[in-house]
Short mmCIF file of C-alpha atoms and ligand atoms in Angstrom, two decimals:
data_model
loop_
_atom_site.label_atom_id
_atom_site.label_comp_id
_atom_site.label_asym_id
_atom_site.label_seq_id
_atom_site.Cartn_x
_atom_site.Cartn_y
_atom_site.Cartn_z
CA UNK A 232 -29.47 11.05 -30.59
CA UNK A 233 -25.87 12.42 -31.40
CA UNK A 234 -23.22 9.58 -31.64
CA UNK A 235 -20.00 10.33 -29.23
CA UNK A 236 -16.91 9.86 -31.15
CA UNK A 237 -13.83 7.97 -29.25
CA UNK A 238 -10.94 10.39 -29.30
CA UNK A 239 -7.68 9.18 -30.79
CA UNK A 240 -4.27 8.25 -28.69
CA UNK A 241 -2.56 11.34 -28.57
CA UNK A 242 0.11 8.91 -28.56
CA UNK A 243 -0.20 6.16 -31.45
CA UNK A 244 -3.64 7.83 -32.95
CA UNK A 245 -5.66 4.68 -32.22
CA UNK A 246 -8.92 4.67 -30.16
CA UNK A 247 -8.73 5.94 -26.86
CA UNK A 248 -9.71 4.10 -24.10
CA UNK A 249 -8.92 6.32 -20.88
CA UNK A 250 -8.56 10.50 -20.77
CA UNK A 251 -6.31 11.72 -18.68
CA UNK A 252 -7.94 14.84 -17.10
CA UNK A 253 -5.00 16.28 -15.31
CA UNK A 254 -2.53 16.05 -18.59
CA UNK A 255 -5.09 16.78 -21.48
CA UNK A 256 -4.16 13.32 -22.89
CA UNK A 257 -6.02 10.27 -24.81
CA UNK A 258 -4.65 7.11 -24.40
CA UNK A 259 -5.29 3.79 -26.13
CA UNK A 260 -5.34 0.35 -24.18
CA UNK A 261 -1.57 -0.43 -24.78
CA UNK A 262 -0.56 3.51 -24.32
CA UNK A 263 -2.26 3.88 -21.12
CA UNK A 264 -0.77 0.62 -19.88
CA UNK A 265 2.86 1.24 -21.00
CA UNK A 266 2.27 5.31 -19.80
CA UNK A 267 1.67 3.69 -15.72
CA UNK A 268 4.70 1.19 -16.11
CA UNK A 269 6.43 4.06 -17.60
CA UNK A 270 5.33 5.98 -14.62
CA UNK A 271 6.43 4.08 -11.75
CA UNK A 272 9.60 3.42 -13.70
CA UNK A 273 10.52 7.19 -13.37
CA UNK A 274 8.82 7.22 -9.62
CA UNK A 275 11.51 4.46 -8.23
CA UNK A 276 14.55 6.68 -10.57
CA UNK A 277 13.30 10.07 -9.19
CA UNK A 278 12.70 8.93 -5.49
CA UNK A 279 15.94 6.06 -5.73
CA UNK A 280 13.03 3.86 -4.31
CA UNK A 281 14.67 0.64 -5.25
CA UNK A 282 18.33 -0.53 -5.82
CA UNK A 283 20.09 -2.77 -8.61
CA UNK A 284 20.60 -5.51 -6.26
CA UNK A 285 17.33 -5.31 -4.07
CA UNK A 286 15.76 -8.28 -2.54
CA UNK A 287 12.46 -6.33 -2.90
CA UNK A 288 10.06 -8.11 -1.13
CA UNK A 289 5.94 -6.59 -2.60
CA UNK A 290 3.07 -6.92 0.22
CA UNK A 291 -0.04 -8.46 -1.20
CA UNK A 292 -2.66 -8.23 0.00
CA UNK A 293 -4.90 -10.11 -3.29
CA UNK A 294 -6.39 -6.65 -3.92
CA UNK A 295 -6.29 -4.85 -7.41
CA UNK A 296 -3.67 -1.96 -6.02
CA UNK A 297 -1.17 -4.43 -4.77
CA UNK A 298 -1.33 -7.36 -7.41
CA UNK A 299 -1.08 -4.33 -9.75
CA UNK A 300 2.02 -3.46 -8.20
CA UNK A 301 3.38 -6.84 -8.56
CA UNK A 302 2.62 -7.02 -12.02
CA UNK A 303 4.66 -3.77 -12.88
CA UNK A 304 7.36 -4.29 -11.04
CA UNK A 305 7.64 -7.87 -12.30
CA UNK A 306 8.24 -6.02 -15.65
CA UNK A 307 10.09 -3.22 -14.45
CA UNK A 308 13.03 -5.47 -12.73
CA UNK A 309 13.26 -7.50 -15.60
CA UNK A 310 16.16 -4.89 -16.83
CA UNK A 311 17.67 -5.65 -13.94
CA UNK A 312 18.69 -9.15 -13.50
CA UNK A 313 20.50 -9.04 -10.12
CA UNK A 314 17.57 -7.58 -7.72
CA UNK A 315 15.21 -11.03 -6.49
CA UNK A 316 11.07 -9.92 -6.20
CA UNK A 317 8.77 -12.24 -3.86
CA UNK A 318 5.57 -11.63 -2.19
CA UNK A 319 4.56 -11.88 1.08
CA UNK A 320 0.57 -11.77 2.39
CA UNK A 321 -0.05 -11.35 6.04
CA UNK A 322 -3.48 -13.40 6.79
CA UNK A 323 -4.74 -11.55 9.85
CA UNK A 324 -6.73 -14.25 10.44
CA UNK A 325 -10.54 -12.40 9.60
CA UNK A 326 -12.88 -15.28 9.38
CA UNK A 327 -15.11 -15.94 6.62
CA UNK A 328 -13.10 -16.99 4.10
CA UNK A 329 -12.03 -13.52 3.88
CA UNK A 330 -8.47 -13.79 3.43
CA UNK A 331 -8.31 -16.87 1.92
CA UNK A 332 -9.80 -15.98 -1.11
CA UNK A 333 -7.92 -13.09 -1.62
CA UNK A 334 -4.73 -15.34 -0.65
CA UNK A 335 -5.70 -18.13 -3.59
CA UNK A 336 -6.12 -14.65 -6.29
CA UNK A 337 -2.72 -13.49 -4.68
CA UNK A 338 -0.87 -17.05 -5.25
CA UNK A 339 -2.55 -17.70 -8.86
CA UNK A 340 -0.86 -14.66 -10.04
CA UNK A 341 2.45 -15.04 -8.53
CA UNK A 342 2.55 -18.73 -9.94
CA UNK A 343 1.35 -17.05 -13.64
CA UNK A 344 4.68 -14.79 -13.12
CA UNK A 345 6.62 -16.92 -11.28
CA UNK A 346 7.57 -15.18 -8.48
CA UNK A 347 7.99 -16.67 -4.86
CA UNK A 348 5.18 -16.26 -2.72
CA UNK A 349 5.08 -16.27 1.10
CA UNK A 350 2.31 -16.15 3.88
CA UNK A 351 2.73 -15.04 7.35
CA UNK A 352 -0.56 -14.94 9.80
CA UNK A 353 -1.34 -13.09 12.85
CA UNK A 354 -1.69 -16.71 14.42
CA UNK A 355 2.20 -17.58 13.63
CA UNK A 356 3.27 -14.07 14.61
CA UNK A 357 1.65 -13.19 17.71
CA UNK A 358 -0.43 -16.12 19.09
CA UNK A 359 -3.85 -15.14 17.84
CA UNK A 360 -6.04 -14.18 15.20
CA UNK A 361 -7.69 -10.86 14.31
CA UNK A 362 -10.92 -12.29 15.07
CA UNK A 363 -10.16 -13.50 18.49
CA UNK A 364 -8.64 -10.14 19.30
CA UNK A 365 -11.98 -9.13 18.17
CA UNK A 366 -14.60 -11.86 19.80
CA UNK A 367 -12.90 -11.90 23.02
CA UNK A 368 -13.55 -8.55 24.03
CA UNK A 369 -10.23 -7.55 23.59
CA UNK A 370 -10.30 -5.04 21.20
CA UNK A 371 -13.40 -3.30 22.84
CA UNK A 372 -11.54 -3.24 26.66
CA UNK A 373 -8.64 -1.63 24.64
CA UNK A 374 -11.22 0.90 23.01
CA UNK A 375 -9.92 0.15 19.37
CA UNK A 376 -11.78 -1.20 16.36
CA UNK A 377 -10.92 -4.11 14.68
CA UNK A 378 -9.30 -2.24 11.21
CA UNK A 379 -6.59 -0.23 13.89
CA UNK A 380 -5.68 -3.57 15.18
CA UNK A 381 -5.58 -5.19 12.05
CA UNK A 382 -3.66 -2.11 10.55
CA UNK A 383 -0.85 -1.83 13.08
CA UNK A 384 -0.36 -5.51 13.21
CA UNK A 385 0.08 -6.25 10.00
CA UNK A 386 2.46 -3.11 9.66
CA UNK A 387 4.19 -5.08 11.97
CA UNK A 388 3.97 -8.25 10.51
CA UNK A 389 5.15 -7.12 6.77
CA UNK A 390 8.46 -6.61 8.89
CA UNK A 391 8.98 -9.58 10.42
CA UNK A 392 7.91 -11.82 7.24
CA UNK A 393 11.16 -9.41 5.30
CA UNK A 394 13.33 -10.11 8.15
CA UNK A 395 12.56 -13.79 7.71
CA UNK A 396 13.14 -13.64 4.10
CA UNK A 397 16.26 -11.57 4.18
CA UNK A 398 14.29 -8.35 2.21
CA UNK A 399 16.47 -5.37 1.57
CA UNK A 400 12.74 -3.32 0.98
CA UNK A 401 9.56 -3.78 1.31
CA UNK A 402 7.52 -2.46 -1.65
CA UNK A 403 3.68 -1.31 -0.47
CA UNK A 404 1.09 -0.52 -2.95
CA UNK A 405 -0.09 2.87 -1.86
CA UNK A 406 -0.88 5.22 -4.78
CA UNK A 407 -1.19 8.72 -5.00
CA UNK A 408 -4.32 9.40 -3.19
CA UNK A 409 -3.38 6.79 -0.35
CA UNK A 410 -0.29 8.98 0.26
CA UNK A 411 -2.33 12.50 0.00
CA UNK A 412 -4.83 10.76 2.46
CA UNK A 413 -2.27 9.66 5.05
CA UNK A 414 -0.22 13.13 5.24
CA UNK A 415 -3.98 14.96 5.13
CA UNK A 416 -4.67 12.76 8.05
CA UNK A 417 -1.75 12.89 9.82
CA UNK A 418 -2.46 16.83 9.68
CA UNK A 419 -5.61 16.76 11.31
CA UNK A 420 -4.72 14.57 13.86
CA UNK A 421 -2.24 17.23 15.17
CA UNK A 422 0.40 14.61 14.33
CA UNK A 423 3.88 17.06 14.98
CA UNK A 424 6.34 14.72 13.14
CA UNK A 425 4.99 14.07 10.03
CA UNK A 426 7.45 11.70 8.10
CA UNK A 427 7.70 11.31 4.23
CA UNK A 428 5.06 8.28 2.85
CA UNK A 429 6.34 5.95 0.70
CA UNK A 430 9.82 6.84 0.45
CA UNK A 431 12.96 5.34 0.79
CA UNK A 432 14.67 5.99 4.17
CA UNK A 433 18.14 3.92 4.99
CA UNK A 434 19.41 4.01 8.62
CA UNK A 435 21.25 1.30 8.91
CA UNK A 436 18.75 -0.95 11.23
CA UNK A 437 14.99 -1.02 9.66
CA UNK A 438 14.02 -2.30 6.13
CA UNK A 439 13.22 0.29 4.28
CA UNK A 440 9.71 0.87 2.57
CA UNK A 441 8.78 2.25 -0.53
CA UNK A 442 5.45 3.20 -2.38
CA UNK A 443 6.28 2.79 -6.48
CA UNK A 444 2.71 3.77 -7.15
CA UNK A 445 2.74 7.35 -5.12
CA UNK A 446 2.32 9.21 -8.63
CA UNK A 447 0.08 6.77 -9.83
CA UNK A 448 -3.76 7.99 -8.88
CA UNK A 449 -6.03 5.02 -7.89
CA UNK A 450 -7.99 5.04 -10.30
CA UNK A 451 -5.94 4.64 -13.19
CA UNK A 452 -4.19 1.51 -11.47
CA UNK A 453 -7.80 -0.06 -10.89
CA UNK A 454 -8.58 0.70 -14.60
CA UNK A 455 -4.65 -0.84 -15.27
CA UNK A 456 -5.56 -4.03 -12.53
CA UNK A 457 -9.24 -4.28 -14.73
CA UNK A 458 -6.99 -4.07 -18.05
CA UNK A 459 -4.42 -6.93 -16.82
CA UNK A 460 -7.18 -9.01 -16.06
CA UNK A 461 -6.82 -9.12 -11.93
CA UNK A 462 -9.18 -10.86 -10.58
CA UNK A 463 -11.23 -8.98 -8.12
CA UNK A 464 -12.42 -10.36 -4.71
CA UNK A 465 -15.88 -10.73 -4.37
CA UNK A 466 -16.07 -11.31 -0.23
CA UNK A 467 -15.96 -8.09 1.78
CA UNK A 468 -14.34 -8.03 5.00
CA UNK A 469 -16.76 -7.98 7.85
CA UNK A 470 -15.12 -5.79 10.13
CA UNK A 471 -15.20 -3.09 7.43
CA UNK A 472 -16.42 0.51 8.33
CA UNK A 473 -16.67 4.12 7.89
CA UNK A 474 -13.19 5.64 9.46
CA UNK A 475 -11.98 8.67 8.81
CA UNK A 476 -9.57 7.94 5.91
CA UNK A 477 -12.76 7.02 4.25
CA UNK A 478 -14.18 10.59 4.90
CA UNK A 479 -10.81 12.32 3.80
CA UNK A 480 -11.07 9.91 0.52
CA UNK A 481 -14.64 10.86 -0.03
CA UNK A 482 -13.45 14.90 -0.03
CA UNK A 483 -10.38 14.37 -2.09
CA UNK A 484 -12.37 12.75 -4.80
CA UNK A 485 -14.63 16.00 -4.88
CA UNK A 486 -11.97 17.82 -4.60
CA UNK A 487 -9.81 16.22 -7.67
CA UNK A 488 -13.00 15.98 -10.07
CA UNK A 489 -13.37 19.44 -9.60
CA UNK A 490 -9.63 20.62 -9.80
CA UNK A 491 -7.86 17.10 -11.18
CA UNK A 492 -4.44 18.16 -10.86
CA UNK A 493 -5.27 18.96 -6.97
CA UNK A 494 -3.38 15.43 -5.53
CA UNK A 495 -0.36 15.92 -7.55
CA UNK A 496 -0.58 19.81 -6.39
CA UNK A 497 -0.66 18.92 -2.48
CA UNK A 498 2.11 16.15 -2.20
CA UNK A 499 4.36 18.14 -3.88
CA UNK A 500 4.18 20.94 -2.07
CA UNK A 501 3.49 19.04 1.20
CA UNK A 502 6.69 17.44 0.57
CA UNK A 503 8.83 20.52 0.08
CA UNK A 504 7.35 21.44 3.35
CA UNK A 505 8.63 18.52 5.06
CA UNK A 506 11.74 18.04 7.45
CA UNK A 507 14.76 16.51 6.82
CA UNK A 508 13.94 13.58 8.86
CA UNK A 509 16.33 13.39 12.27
CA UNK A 510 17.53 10.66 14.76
CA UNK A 511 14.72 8.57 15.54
CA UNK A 512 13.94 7.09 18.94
CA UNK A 513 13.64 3.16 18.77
CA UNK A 514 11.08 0.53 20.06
CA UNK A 515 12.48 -1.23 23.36
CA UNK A 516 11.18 -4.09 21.96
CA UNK A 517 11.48 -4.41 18.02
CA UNK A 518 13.55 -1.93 17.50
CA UNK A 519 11.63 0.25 14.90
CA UNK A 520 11.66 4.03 14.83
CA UNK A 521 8.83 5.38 16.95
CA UNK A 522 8.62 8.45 19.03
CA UNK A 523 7.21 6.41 22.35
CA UNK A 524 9.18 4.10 24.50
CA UNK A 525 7.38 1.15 23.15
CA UNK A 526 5.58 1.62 19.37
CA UNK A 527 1.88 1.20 19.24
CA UNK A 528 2.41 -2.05 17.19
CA UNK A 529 4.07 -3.87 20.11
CA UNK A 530 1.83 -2.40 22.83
CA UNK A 531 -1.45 -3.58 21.32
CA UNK A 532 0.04 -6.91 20.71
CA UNK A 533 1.14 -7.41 24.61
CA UNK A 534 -2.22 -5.72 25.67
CA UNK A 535 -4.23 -8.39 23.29
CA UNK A 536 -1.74 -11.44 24.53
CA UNK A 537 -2.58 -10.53 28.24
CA UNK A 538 -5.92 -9.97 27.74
CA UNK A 539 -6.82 -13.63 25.95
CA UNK A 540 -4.04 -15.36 29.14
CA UNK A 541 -6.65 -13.37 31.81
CA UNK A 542 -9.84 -14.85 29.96
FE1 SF4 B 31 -8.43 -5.13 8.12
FE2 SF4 B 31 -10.38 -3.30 8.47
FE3 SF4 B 31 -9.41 -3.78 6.04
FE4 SF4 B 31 -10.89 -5.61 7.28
S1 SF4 B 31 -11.57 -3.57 6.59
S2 SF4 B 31 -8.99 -5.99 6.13
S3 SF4 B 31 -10.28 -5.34 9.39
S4 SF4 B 31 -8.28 -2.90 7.77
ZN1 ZN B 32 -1.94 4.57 -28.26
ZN1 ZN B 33 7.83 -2.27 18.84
#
């Protein structure tokens, strides 16, 4: 049997912990941490993601990718002593202790950094849970499965919980291959106006939001989120099952362990591809941009509400 040496931080020269395929690197436990804070540092300053004075509010959802994000920018906006950081969870309202336990992870952490921590659920914004919209029949008369429900209303309800607390952004923690996904998705389903993920857009009446971790892949933030010491949830949700996205992840991760640079390749040429985004029609009834009368967020939510009146 041949012993594998470590390699040595191409950084600092001590033992490496994590290569970086796509850069040639070696990095050490405190190089590879510092190199992702480093990282999304440079993301917000490339992308002017977040402002000086910011109420920056991070959705949490007690997963690895978005306590992760918390954790980062917690250090991050400590050179700036103006902006205010808080999190926000949305409990959908799932059942099994789902949420909950990722809602006690969520509020340990935010306690450890002392940052303000807020809940909003699907009962307090729209009248009913995620698994009533479910149970009731609801969701199958409307032909939709429980994640697009649970999806589009919590979009929906990350807005309301930042109008509440007086956000000037909402921080989301989708990383590099979230935001390759999304515009590889939005491409196959035929979508026409394909909008820029993740990054800051000001028009004067919707909070902007912002992805810090788009250059971040996900697997270096779940190695960072191991690293930290992030708890990880151990109940999976029961509604959980093969979509799509899951298929376009499962091909992308081929894809980038054959090429590794591949992700970083396609969103930045995607992006150059990209419109400059133009006027945007607004919901008659929030008043976010969507290209319909009425967005898909508020039309599921009336179609639920008059379904449970009727039975
Ligand atoms: Fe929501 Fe689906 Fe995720 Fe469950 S698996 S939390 S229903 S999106
Ligand atoms: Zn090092
Ligand atoms: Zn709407």
């Amino acid at each position: 049997m041949k012993a594998v040496k470590a390699l040595s931080c191409s950084i600092c020269g001590g033992r490496s912990i994590y290569f970086k395929r796509y850069s040639g690197e070696a990095l050490c436990e405190k190089c590879f941490k510092k190199d992702v804070v480093n990282r999304v540092r440079r993301t917000i300053s490339r992308y002017d993601l977040l402002k000086p004075y910011d109420r920056i509010m991070v959705a949490v959802s007690g997963g690895k990718d978005s306590l992760a994000l918390l954790k980062i920018l917690y250090e991050i906006e400590q050179d700036f002593p103006q902006a205010k950081l808080f999190a926000a969870l949305i409990n959908e309202g799932i059942g099994e202790d789902y949420r909950e336990e990722s809602e006690k992870i969520a509020e340990q952490i935010c306690s450890d950094l002392g940052v303000p921590f807020y809940t909003l659920s699907f009962e307090e914004a729209f009248g009913f849970t995620l698994r009533e919209a479910v149970e009731s029949g609801a969701a199958k008369k409307l032909g939709v499965n429980p994640c697009t429900i649970c999806g589009v209303l919590r979009r929906k309800a990350l807005v309301l919980a930042a109008r509440r607390l007086n956000a000037t952004v909402i921080a989301t923690a989708h990383t590099l291959d979230d935001v390759v996904q999304t515009y590889l998705l939005n491409l196959l389903k035929g979508e026409g106006n394909i909008k820029p993920v993740g990054l800051r857009r000001e028009n004067g009446y919707v909070i902007p939001r912002v992805a810090p971790l788009r250059l971040v892949p996900e697997h270096e933030i779940a190695l960072y989120a191991y690293l930290e010491k992030i708890p990880f949830q151990t109940k999976t949700c029961p509604y959980t099952h093969t979509s799509m996205r899951d298929r376009v992840r499962t091909f992308l991760n081929w894809y980038a362990a054959h090429r590794p640079e591949a992700l970083y390749a396609f969103l930045n040429n995607f992006e150059r591809m990209l419109p400059k985004p133009g006027t945007e029609n607004r919901c008659e009834i929030c008043g976010e941009p969507t290209s319909r009368r009425i967005c898909r967020a508020c039309e599921l939510e009336l179609a639920i509400r008059n379904y449970l009146r009727r039975s």
